[in-house]
Coordinates of C-alpha atoms and ligand atoms in Angstrom, one line a residue:
M24 CA 138.2 28.0 31.8
T25 CA 140.4 28.9 34.7
Q26 CA 141.8 26.2 36.9
G27 CA 143.8 28.6 39.0
N28 CA 146.9 27.4 37.2
R29 CA 148.3 26.6 33.9
A30 CA 145.5 25.2 31.8
T31 CA 146.1 25.7 28.1
K32 CA 143.5 25.6 25.3
S33 CA 144.1 24.1 22.0
S34 CA 141.8 22.6 19.4
G35 CA 138.8 23.5 21.6
A36 CA 139.9 21.4 24.5
C37 CA 141.3 22.7 27.8
R38 CA 144.6 20.9 28.2
V39 CA 145.9 20.0 31.7
D40 CA 148.1 17.2 33.2
V41 CA 145.5 15.5 35.3
I42 CA 141.7 15.4 35.3
V43 CA 140.1 14.6 38.7
V44 CA 136.4 13.8 38.9
G45 CA 134.9 14.2 42.4
A46 CA 135.5 16.3 45.5
G47 CA 135.0 13.7 48.1
F48 CA 137.9 12.5 50.2
A49 CA 139.6 10.7 47.3
G50 CA 139.2 13.5 44.8
M51 CA 140.4 16.2 47.2
Y52 CA 143.5 14.2 48.1
A53 CA 144.2 13.4 44.5
T54 CA 143.9 17.1 43.5
Y55 CA 146.3 18.0 46.3
K56 CA 148.8 15.2 45.6
F57 CA 149.1 15.9 41.9
R58 CA 149.3 19.6 42.4
E59 CA 152.1 19.1 44.9
M60 CA 153.9 17.0 42.2
G61 CA 153.8 20.1 40.0
K62 CA 150.9 18.9 37.9
N63 CA 148.3 21.1 36.4
V64 CA 145.0 19.7 37.8
A65 CA 141.5 20.3 36.5
A66 CA 138.9 18.9 38.9
I67 CA 135.2 18.5 38.4
E68 CA 132.4 18.1 40.9
A69 CA 128.7 17.8 40.5
G70 CA 128.0 19.2 44.0
G71 CA 128.2 22.9 44.9
D72 CA 131.3 22.4 47.0
V73 CA 133.7 19.8 48.5
G74 CA 132.7 16.9 50.7
G75 CA 131.3 14.2 48.3
V76 CA 128.7 12.1 50.0
W77 CA 128.9 14.4 53.0
Y78 CA 128.0 17.4 50.9
W79 CA 124.7 15.7 49.8
N80 CA 123.8 13.6 52.9
R81 CA 122.4 16.4 55.2
Y82 CA 119.5 14.3 56.5
P83 CA 118.6 14.5 60.2
G84 CA 120.9 12.2 62.2
A85 CA 123.5 11.7 59.4
R86 CA 126.7 10.6 61.1
C87 CA 129.7 8.4 60.2
D88 CA 129.9 5.0 61.8
L89 CA 133.7 5.0 61.7
M90 CA 135.5 6.8 64.5
S91 CA 136.4 10.4 63.6
V92 CA 140.1 9.8 64.2
D93 CA 140.0 7.0 61.7
Y94 CA 137.7 8.7 59.2
S95 CA 140.1 11.6 58.5
Y96 CA 143.2 12.2 56.5
G97 CA 146.6 10.9 57.7
F98 CA 148.8 12.6 55.1
S99 CA 149.2 15.9 56.8
P100 CA 150.5 16.1 60.4
E101 CA 149.7 19.8 60.3
I102 CA 146.0 19.2 59.6
E103 CA 145.9 16.5 62.3
Q104 CA 147.2 19.0 64.8
E105 CA 145.1 22.0 63.6
W106 CA 141.7 20.1 63.4
T107 CA 139.9 18.9 66.6
W108 CA 137.1 16.4 66.5
S109 CA 134.4 16.9 69.0
E110 CA 132.9 13.4 69.1
Q111 CA 133.9 9.8 68.8
F112 CA 131.7 9.4 65.8
A113 CA 131.3 12.7 64.0
A114 CA 128.0 14.0 62.6
Q115 CA 127.7 15.1 59.0
P116 CA 128.0 18.9 59.7
E117 CA 131.3 18.3 61.4
I118 CA 132.6 16.0 58.7
L119 CA 131.6 18.5 56.0
A120 CA 133.2 21.3 58.1
Y121 CA 136.4 19.2 58.1
A122 CA 136.3 18.7 54.3
N123 CA 135.9 22.5 54.0
F124 CA 138.7 23.1 56.4
V125 CA 141.0 20.8 54.4
A126 CA 140.0 22.5 51.1
D127 CA 140.7 26.0 52.6
R128 CA 143.9 24.9 54.3
L129 CA 145.3 23.3 51.1
D130 CA 143.7 25.9 48.7
L131 CA 142.0 23.1 46.7
R132 CA 138.9 25.0 45.5
R133 CA 140.8 26.9 42.8
H134 CA 141.3 23.6 40.9
Y135 CA 137.6 22.7 41.0
R136 CA 134.6 23.4 38.9
F137 CA 131.6 22.8 41.0
N138 CA 128.0 22.2 39.9
T139 CA 129.5 20.5 36.9
R140 CA 129.2 17.0 35.6
V141 CA 131.3 14.9 33.3
T142 CA 129.1 13.5 30.6
R143 CA 131.6 11.4 28.7
A144 CA 135.3 10.5 29.1
A145 CA 137.1 9.0 26.1
W146 CA 140.7 7.8 25.5
D147 CA 142.4 9.2 22.4
E148 CA 144.9 6.5 21.6
E149 CA 146.8 8.6 19.1
A150 CA 147.2 11.7 21.3
K151 CA 147.5 9.5 24.5
V152 CA 145.0 11.7 26.4
W153 CA 141.7 11.4 28.1
R154 CA 139.1 13.8 26.9
A155 CA 136.3 14.6 29.4
T156 CA 133.3 16.4 28.1
I157 CA 131.5 18.4 30.8
D158 CA 127.8 19.4 30.9
T159 CA 128.7 23.0 29.8
G160 CA 129.7 21.4 26.5
E161 CA 133.4 22.1 27.1
T162 CA 136.1 19.5 26.9
L163 CA 139.1 18.9 29.1
E164 CA 142.0 16.8 28.0
A165 CA 144.9 15.3 30.0
P166 CA 147.2 12.3 29.9
Y167 CA 145.8 11.1 33.3
C168 CA 142.2 10.8 34.5
I169 CA 141.3 10.1 38.2
M170 CA 137.7 8.9 38.6
A171 CA 137.2 9.7 42.3
T172 CA 133.5 9.3 41.9
G173 CA 132.9 7.3 45.1
P174 CA 131.2 4.0 45.9
L175 CA 128.0 5.7 47.2
S176 CA 127.2 8.6 45.0
V177 CA 124.3 7.6 42.8
P178 CA 121.0 7.6 44.8
K179 CA 118.4 5.0 44.1
D180 CA 114.7 5.6 44.4
P181 CA 112.5 2.6 45.4
E182 CA 110.8 0.8 42.6
I183 CA 107.3 1.7 43.7
P184 CA 104.6 3.1 41.3
G185 CA 103.1 6.5 41.8
I186 CA 106.0 8.4 43.3
E187 CA 105.2 11.4 41.2
R188 CA 101.6 11.5 42.4
F189 CA 102.5 12.3 46.0
E190 CA 101.2 15.7 47.0
G191 CA 103.0 16.0 50.3
T192 CA 106.7 16.8 50.7
L193 CA 109.0 14.1 49.2
L194 CA 112.5 14.1 50.6
R195 CA 115.5 11.9 49.5
A196 CA 118.1 11.2 52.2
Q197 CA 120.9 11.3 49.6
K198 CA 119.9 14.7 48.2
W199 CA 118.7 16.4 51.3
P200 CA 117.7 20.1 51.1
H201 CA 120.1 22.7 52.4
E202 CA 117.5 24.6 54.3
P203 CA 116.1 23.3 57.6
V204 CA 113.0 21.0 57.4
D205 CA 110.4 21.2 60.2
F206 CA 108.8 17.9 61.2
A207 CA 107.0 19.1 64.3
G208 CA 103.3 17.9 64.3
K209 CA 103.8 16.3 60.8
R210 CA 102.9 12.8 59.7
V211 CA 106.1 11.5 58.3
G212 CA 106.9 8.2 56.5
V213 CA 110.3 6.6 56.0
I214 CA 111.0 3.9 53.4
G215 CA 114.3 2.2 54.0
T216 CA 115.9 0.7 57.1
G217 CA 119.6 0.5 56.2
S218 CA 122.1 2.7 58.0
T219 CA 120.6 5.8 56.6
G220 CA 117.0 5.0 57.5
I221 CA 118.0 3.9 61.0
Q222 CA 119.7 7.3 61.6
I223 CA 116.7 9.2 60.3
I224 CA 114.2 7.1 62.3
Q225 CA 116.0 7.4 65.6
T226 CA 116.2 11.2 65.1
L227 CA 112.7 11.9 63.7
G228 CA 110.9 9.6 66.2
R229 CA 111.7 12.3 68.7
Q230 CA 110.7 15.2 66.4
A231 CA 107.8 14.2 64.1
G232 CA 104.1 14.2 65.1
E233 CA 103.7 10.6 63.9
L234 CA 106.4 8.5 62.3
F235 CA 105.6 5.6 60.1
V236 CA 108.5 3.2 59.2
F237 CA 107.9 1.1 56.1
Q238 CA 110.3 -1.8 56.7
R239 CA 111.0 -4.5 54.1
T240 CA 114.2 -6.0 55.6
P241 CA 115.2 -5.2 59.2
S242 CA 119.0 -4.5 59.6
F243 CA 121.0 -5.6 62.6
T244 CA 122.1 -2.5 64.4
L245 CA 124.4 -2.3 67.4
P246 CA 124.8 0.5 69.9
M247 CA 127.2 3.2 68.8
R248 CA 127.8 4.6 72.3
N249 CA 128.9 7.8 70.9
H250 CA 130.4 10.4 73.2
V251 CA 132.1 13.8 73.3
L252 CA 135.9 13.6 73.1
E253 CA 137.5 15.1 76.3
P254 CA 140.4 17.5 76.0
D255 CA 142.8 15.0 77.6
Y256 CA 141.9 12.3 75.1
I257 CA 142.3 14.7 72.2
A258 CA 145.7 15.8 73.4
E259 CA 146.8 12.2 73.8
M260 CA 145.5 11.4 70.3
K261 CA 147.3 14.4 68.8
R262 CA 150.5 13.2 70.4
H263 CA 150.2 9.7 68.9
Y264 CA 148.8 10.4 65.5
R265 CA 151.8 9.2 63.6
A266 CA 151.9 5.8 65.4
M267 CA 148.1 5.5 64.9
R268 CA 148.3 6.1 61.2
E269 CA 151.0 3.5 61.0
A270 CA 148.8 1.0 62.9
M271 CA 145.9 1.8 60.6
R272 CA 148.0 1.0 57.6
N273 CA 148.7 -2.4 59.2
N274 CA 145.1 -3.1 60.2
P275 CA 142.6 -5.1 58.2
T276 CA 140.0 -2.4 58.6
G277 CA 142.3 0.5 57.7
G278 CA 141.3 1.9 61.1
T279 CA 142.4 1.7 64.7
R280 CA 139.9 -1.0 65.8
P281 CA 142.0 -3.8 67.2
A282 CA 141.9 -7.0 65.1
T283 CA 141.9 -10.5 66.6
S284 CA 142.8 -14.0 65.5
R285 CA 140.5 -15.6 68.1
P286 CA 137.9 -17.9 66.7
F287 CA 134.4 -17.8 68.3
F288 CA 134.4 -21.4 69.5
S289 CA 137.9 -21.2 71.0
L290 CA 136.2 -19.9 74.2
P291 CA 133.8 -21.8 76.4
P292 CA 130.1 -20.7 76.2
S293 CA 130.1 -18.6 79.3
Q294 CA 133.1 -16.6 78.2
R295 CA 131.7 -16.2 74.7
R296 CA 128.6 -14.7 76.3
E297 CA 130.8 -12.4 78.5
V298 CA 132.7 -11.2 75.4
M299 CA 129.4 -10.5 73.6
E300 CA 127.9 -8.6 76.6
Q301 CA 131.1 -6.6 76.7
A302 CA 130.9 -5.9 73.0
W303 CA 127.3 -4.7 73.4
I304 CA 128.3 -2.4 76.3
N305 CA 131.4 -1.1 74.5
G306 CA 129.5 -0.4 71.4
G307 CA 130.7 0.4 67.9
H308 CA 132.0 -2.5 65.8
T309 CA 133.5 -4.2 68.9
F310 CA 131.9 -7.5 67.9
L311 CA 133.9 -7.7 64.7
G312 CA 137.1 -7.1 66.6
S313 CA 136.2 -9.7 69.3
F314 CA 136.2 -12.8 67.1
A315 CA 138.0 -13.5 63.9
D316 CA 135.5 -15.8 62.2
L317 CA 132.2 -14.1 62.3
L318 CA 132.1 -13.7 58.6
S319 CA 133.3 -17.2 57.8
N320 CA 131.8 -19.5 60.4
Q321 CA 128.0 -19.8 60.0
E322 CA 127.5 -21.3 63.5
A323 CA 129.5 -18.6 65.2
N324 CA 127.6 -16.0 63.2
D325 CA 124.3 -17.5 64.2
Q326 CA 125.1 -17.3 67.9
V327 CA 126.0 -13.6 67.6
A328 CA 122.8 -13.0 65.6
D329 CA 120.8 -14.8 68.3
F330 CA 122.4 -12.6 71.0
V331 CA 121.5 -9.4 69.2
R332 CA 117.9 -10.7 68.5
E333 CA 117.7 -11.3 72.2
K334 CA 118.7 -7.7 73.0
I335 CA 116.1 -6.4 70.5
G336 CA 113.5 -8.5 72.4
Q337 CA 114.6 -7.0 75.7
I338 CA 114.5 -3.4 74.5
V339 CA 111.3 -3.3 72.4
E340 CA 108.2 -3.4 74.6
D341 CA 105.6 -4.5 72.1
P342 CA 106.4 -8.2 71.3
K343 CA 104.9 -8.0 67.8
T344 CA 107.0 -5.0 66.9
A345 CA 110.1 -6.6 68.5
E346 CA 109.6 -9.7 66.4
A347 CA 109.3 -7.7 63.2
L348 CA 112.5 -5.8 64.0
K349 CA 114.5 -9.0 64.5
P350 CA 116.5 -9.7 61.3
R351 CA 116.3 -13.3 60.1
G352 CA 117.3 -15.2 57.0
Y353 CA 120.7 -13.7 56.5
P354 CA 123.9 -13.6 58.5
I355 CA 124.7 -10.7 60.9
F356 CA 127.4 -8.5 59.4
A357 CA 126.5 -9.6 55.9
R358 CA 124.6 -6.4 55.5
R359 CA 126.5 -3.4 56.6
P360 CA 126.4 -3.6 60.4
C361 CA 124.7 -0.3 61.5
L362 CA 125.5 1.6 64.6
D363 CA 122.7 3.4 66.3
T364 CA 121.7 5.5 69.3
E365 CA 118.5 4.2 70.9
Y366 CA 117.1 3.0 67.6
Y367 CA 115.2 0.1 69.0
E368 CA 114.0 2.3 71.9
T369 CA 112.4 4.6 69.3
Y370 CA 109.8 2.0 68.7
N371 CA 108.6 2.3 72.3
L372 CA 107.5 5.9 71.6
P373 CA 103.7 6.2 71.2
N374 CA 104.1 8.2 67.9
V375 CA 106.3 5.7 66.1
H376 CA 104.7 3.0 64.1
L377 CA 106.4 0.1 62.3
V378 CA 104.7 -1.1 59.1
D379 CA 106.1 -4.5 58.1
V380 CA 105.9 -4.3 54.4
S381 CA 107.5 -7.8 54.0
K382 CA 104.0 -9.0 55.2
D383 CA 101.9 -6.1 54.1
P384 CA 103.6 -5.0 50.8
I385 CA 103.6 -1.5 49.4
I386 CA 101.3 -1.3 46.4
G387 CA 102.0 2.2 45.5
I388 CA 102.5 5.8 46.4
T389 CA 99.3 7.9 46.2
E390 CA 98.5 11.6 46.3
K391 CA 98.0 11.3 50.1
G392 CA 100.6 8.8 51.2
V393 CA 101.7 5.1 51.0
R394 CA 99.2 2.4 50.1
T395 CA 100.0 -1.1 51.3
E396 CA 97.8 -4.2 50.8
S397 CA 96.0 -3.5 54.0
G398 CA 95.2 0.2 53.4
E399 CA 96.5 3.7 53.0
T400 CA 98.7 5.6 55.4
E401 CA 98.2 9.3 55.0
L402 CA 101.4 11.4 55.2
D403 CA 102.5 15.0 55.1
M404 CA 106.1 14.0 54.3
L405 CA 107.7 11.0 52.8
I406 CA 111.4 10.2 53.0
F407 CA 113.3 7.8 50.8
A408 CA 116.3 6.2 52.5
T409 CA 116.5 3.6 49.8
G410 CA 120.2 3.5 49.1
Y411 CA 122.5 3.8 46.1
D412 CA 123.5 2.2 42.9
A413 CA 126.7 1.5 44.7
L414 CA 130.3 0.7 43.8
T415 CA 129.9 0.8 40.0
G416 CA 126.9 3.2 39.6
A417 CA 128.9 6.5 39.3
L418 CA 131.4 5.0 36.9
L419 CA 128.7 3.6 34.7
A420 CA 126.5 6.7 34.8
F421 CA 128.2 8.2 31.7
D422 CA 130.2 6.7 28.9
V423 CA 133.9 6.0 29.8
V424 CA 135.4 4.9 26.5
G425 CA 138.8 3.1 26.5
R426 CA 141.2 1.9 23.9
G427 CA 139.5 0.8 20.6
G428 CA 136.2 2.4 21.5
R429 CA 135.4 -0.2 24.2
T430 CA 133.2 1.3 27.0
L431 CA 133.5 0.5 30.7
K432 CA 129.8 -0.4 30.5
D433 CA 130.6 -3.1 28.0
K434 CA 133.7 -4.4 29.9
W435 CA 131.6 -4.5 33.1
K436 CA 128.4 -5.9 31.7
N437 CA 128.8 -9.0 33.8
G438 CA 130.2 -7.1 36.8
P439 CA 133.2 -4.9 37.5
R440 CA 136.6 -6.2 36.6
S441 CA 139.8 -4.4 37.4
Y442 CA 143.3 -4.8 38.6
L443 CA 143.9 -3.8 42.3
G444 CA 140.4 -2.2 42.3
F445 CA 141.5 0.9 40.6
M446 CA 143.0 0.2 37.1
A447 CA 141.4 -1.6 34.2
E448 CA 142.9 -3.4 31.1
G449 CA 141.9 -1.5 28.0
F450 CA 141.7 1.8 29.9
P451 CA 145.2 3.3 29.9
N452 CA 146.1 6.0 32.5
L453 CA 142.6 5.8 34.0
F454 CA 142.5 5.3 37.8
A455 CA 139.5 4.9 40.1
P456 CA 140.6 5.1 43.7
S457 CA 138.4 3.1 46.2
G458 CA 137.1 1.2 43.2
P459 CA 134.8 -1.7 43.2
N460 CA 137.3 -4.6 43.3
G461 CA 139.3 -3.1 46.2
P462 CA 138.3 -3.3 49.8
A463 CA 135.9 -0.5 49.1
A464 CA 133.1 -0.5 51.7
L465 CA 134.7 -3.2 53.8
A466 CA 137.4 -1.0 55.2
N467 CA 138.0 2.6 56.0
L468 CA 137.4 4.5 52.8
V469 CA 139.6 7.5 53.7
T470 CA 142.6 5.1 54.3
I471 CA 141.9 3.3 51.1
A472 CA 141.5 6.6 49.1
E473 CA 144.8 7.9 50.4
H474 CA 146.6 4.6 49.8
D475 CA 145.2 4.3 46.2
V476 CA 146.1 7.9 45.3
D477 CA 149.6 7.5 46.7
W478 CA 150.1 4.3 44.8
I479 CA 148.8 6.0 41.6
A480 CA 151.0 9.1 42.1
E481 CA 154.1 6.8 42.6
M482 CA 153.2 5.0 39.4
V483 CA 153.0 8.3 37.5
S484 CA 156.3 9.5 38.9
F485 CA 157.9 6.2 37.9
M486 CA 156.5 6.5 34.4
E487 CA 157.7 10.1 34.0
A488 CA 161.2 9.2 35.2
N489 CA 161.3 6.4 32.6
G490 CA 159.9 8.2 29.6
I491 CA 156.7 6.1 29.8
R492 CA 153.5 7.6 28.5
T493 CA 150.8 5.1 29.3
V494 CA 150.2 2.3 31.7
E495 CA 147.5 -0.3 32.0
P496 CA 147.3 -3.8 33.6
T497 CA 148.1 -6.8 31.6
V498 CA 145.2 -9.2 30.8
S499 CA 146.7 -11.8 33.0
A500 CA 147.3 -9.5 36.0
E501 CA 143.6 -8.4 35.9
E502 CA 142.5 -12.0 35.5
G503 CA 144.6 -13.0 38.4
W504 CA 143.3 -10.2 40.6
M505 CA 139.7 -11.0 39.8
A506 CA 140.3 -14.7 40.4
L507 CA 141.7 -13.9 43.8
V508 CA 138.9 -11.5 44.7
L509 CA 136.2 -13.9 43.7
S510 CA 137.8 -17.0 45.3
M511 CA 138.1 -15.1 48.6
A512 CA 134.5 -13.9 48.3
E513 CA 133.3 -17.5 47.9
K514 CA 134.3 -18.2 51.4
S515 CA 132.6 -15.2 53.0
L516 CA 129.1 -15.1 54.5
I517 CA 128.7 -11.6 53.0
R518 CA 127.5 -13.0 49.7
K519 CA 124.5 -14.6 51.5
A520 CA 122.6 -11.4 52.0
N521 CA 120.8 -9.3 49.4
T522 CA 122.5 -6.0 49.7
W523 CA 124.2 -3.3 47.8
W524 CA 127.5 -5.0 48.6
V525 CA 126.5 -7.7 46.1
G526 CA 124.5 -5.5 43.7
A527 CA 121.2 -7.1 44.8
N528 CA 119.5 -3.7 45.5
V529 CA 119.4 -2.6 41.8
K530 CA 117.2 -4.4 39.3
G531 CA 119.2 -6.0 36.4
K532 CA 122.6 -5.3 38.0
P533 CA 125.1 -8.2 37.8
Q534 CA 125.0 -10.0 41.1
G535 CA 128.0 -11.1 43.2
L536 CA 130.5 -10.0 45.8
T537 CA 133.3 -8.3 43.8
M538 CA 135.0 -6.4 46.7
F539 CA 138.3 -7.6 48.0
I540 CA 137.5 -9.1 51.4
G541 CA 141.0 -9.8 52.5
G542 CA 141.3 -6.6 54.6
F543 CA 143.1 -3.4 54.0
Q544 CA 146.6 -4.5 55.2
K545 CA 146.6 -7.5 52.8
Y546 CA 145.4 -5.3 50.0
R547 CA 148.2 -2.8 50.6
E548 CA 150.7 -5.6 50.6
L549 CA 149.4 -6.9 47.3
C550 CA 149.4 -3.4 45.7
A551 CA 153.0 -3.0 46.9
A552 CA 153.9 -6.3 45.4
A553 CA 152.2 -5.4 42.1
A554 CA 154.4 -2.3 41.9
Q555 CA 157.5 -4.3 42.6
D556 CA 156.9 -6.5 39.6
K557 CA 155.9 -3.9 37.0
A558 CA 157.2 -5.9 34.1
S559 CA 154.7 -8.8 34.8
N560 CA 151.7 -6.8 35.7
F561 CA 151.6 -3.8 33.5
V562 CA 151.8 -2.8 29.8
F563 CA 153.8 0.4 29.4
D564 CA 153.9 2.5 26.3
R565 CA 157.2 4.3 26.1
A566 CA 157.5 7.8 24.6
A567 CA 160.2 6.6 22.2
Q568 CA 157.8 4.0 20.8
C569 CA 155.3 6.7 19.8
A570 CA 157.7 9.5 18.9
A571 CA 155.4 10.7 16.1
A572 CA 152.7 11.5 18.6
Ligands
LIG622 P1 120.9 0.5 52.0 O1 121.7 -0.1 53.1 O2 121.0 0.0 50.6 O3 119.4 0.4 52.5 C1 118.3 0.7 51.7 C2 117.0 0.4 52.4 O4 116.0 0.7 51.5 C3 116.9 -1.1 52.6 O5 116.3 -1.3 53.9 C4 115.9 -1.6 51.6 O6 115.2 -2.7 51.8 C5 115.1 -0.4 51.5 N1 114.3 -0.3 50.2 C6 114.7 -0.2 49.0 N2 113.7 -0.2 48.1 C7 112.6 -0.5 48.8 C8 111.2 -0.7 48.5 N3 110.8 -0.6 47.2 N4 110.4 -0.9 49.5 C9 110.8 -0.9 50.8 N5 112.1 -0.8 51.2 C10 113.0 -0.5 50.2 O7 121.2 2.1 51.9 P2 121.6 3.1 53.0 O8 121.6 4.5 52.4 O9 120.8 2.9 54.3 O10 123.1 2.7 53.4 C11 124.1 2.7 52.4 C12 125.4 2.8 53.1 O11 125.7 4.1 53.5 C13 125.6 2.0 54.3 O12 125.7 0.6 54.1 C14 126.8 2.6 54.9 O13 128.0 2.1 54.4 C15 126.7 4.1 54.6 P3 115.7 -4.1 51.3 O14 117.0 -4.5 52.1 O15 116.0 -4.0 49.8 O16 114.6 -5.1 51.5

C-alpha cells in the first residue's frame, strides 16, 4: 500500500511508525503532528474523506453548537488567518469545507486510506508493535497506535420492532445520503428529540408537507441566536487569535465562553431573573457561564429549569403541546443542552404534529409508518435521530487486544477505565485522544483533541530521546485517575439524567458518568502534572532491556 511516504513491507505487514485511526479533528491533527515529527504515518478512515462526524452528519439543519472560532484548530496561525468563518455557529457544510481546507493545506490525504475500516488491532509484546488488520485483509504494523475514533461515531438505531418492514424512505441522521433529499409535500416522521432531532425538526417543519415528531423525552433547548459574522468582527478575531487560544486553554470549557464563580443564590431573586432573561436574549450557552453551580446545586438548577419551561409555555400556542414539550424529571443541563433556532415556534405551524410517545408508546414500525398504541401514522419518510453508542462505542466495535491477549472489551466490561482519558494500563503505546475518561463531551472537543495529541507527541519524543520503546500507565496511576473521575462525578447532577453521557441510551451498556467533569483547564493541569512525574505514573520499557527484540 502507498502512504505517500516511507511505508515498508515485511512479513506481510506494512510497517510504519504510527497508525492513526480516524480522520476527524483528532485524527487529522495526529496525522499532521507525527508527520511533522518525521514519522511515517499510515492513517485509516471508514468514511470516504476527512471530517469525521461532519463527513457523515449531512442531515438538514446540521450545525455545531459551539462557536466557530472555538470549534476550530488553534495550532496553525496560518490556517487561522487563511480561513474565514461566515457564521457564529457554523453549519455542517462549512465545517466539512474547513476540514477539507485543512487537509488540502497540510497535504494530509496522502497519509489516509479512506473507505477502510480497522477490524482488529493487537499488540505484539515481542516485537513491540501494534498490528492493525484492515477490512481489505491487509495488516499495518507500527510501534504507536492512535485511536482517534471519536466519541460520537457509532450510530444507534432505536430498539423498535419492524424497522425492516417500512416501505417508505428510511433515513438515518448519522449516515445521511450525499444527494439532496426532497421533503416537499411528503409526510415525514422523526424519532429522536436530542440535539440532532431538534435541528432536523426545526428545519423540516418548514419544508415537509406534514411533520410528525415522535418524542419520548423532551430536551431543554435554548435559543442559539446565530448570526453572520461581520467583516470588522472577523478582522478583530484574526488579530486576537493567539490571545484567544491561550484563554481557551485556561478555560473550563476549552472555549472562549467566559466562566464565572458566582453561585446562583448569591444574587437576590429579581437580579437572578434579570440574569436569566439576559441569558435567554444573548443565547448560546450563556446560562452556564452566568452561574457556577447549575450542575451541582439542585435548587438553583430547578429555578433555571422552571424559567425555561415558562418560556416554552409562552412560545408554544397549544397548551397541550407546550406541556408535552416541557422537560421534567431530570435536571436542566444534565442532558446535553441543545441550542436551537425557533424550535419551539415550529410547533405552532399547522403541518407539525407532536406525538408524545411517553404516553402513547411506539409499538412498532409497519410497512406504512409508525404504530403507536393509539393507532398508525402513515409516512412517506421516516428519520432516525436516535443518537450513538457514544464514548466507548467505536473503541469496542472491533477487538483491541493488549498485552497478554487481554481485550479492551474485557478491561472495560464494567465501564471504561483509563489514565488521563487516553491511555490504558495493559495497552502499551496505544492512545485514544478525546477518550471516555477525559472531559470528552463536556468541553470543546477540538481543544481536547489538540491537547491530547500534543501531550502524546511530547511523550513519544521523550521516549525516543531516552531510548524507551513502550509506555503505559501504572495500575495505581490509572486507579487514582478513575477514583478522581468517579468521585467528581458523584457530585454532579449530570448523572441524574438517562443520557448517552452516562451510557443509558444503549441496552446492556455499563451505566455511570465516567467523563472528567472538572473542566478542560483542570484536566490540562493534571495531564501536565502527570508528565512531570513520569516515574510514578508510567511503566517504561527501555530498548536496552529488550535488546534481543
Ligand atoms: P441523543 O442526544 O442521544 O438523542 C437521541 C434521541 O433519540 C433521544 O431523544 C431519545 O429519547 C430518542 N430515542 C432513542 N430511541 C428511541 C425510541 N426507541 N423511541 C423514541 N425515541 C427514541 O442523540 P443526538 O444525535 O440527538 O445527539 C448526540 C450528540 O450530538 C449531542 O448530545 C451533541 O453533543 C451532538 P430518550 O432520551 O432515550 O427517551
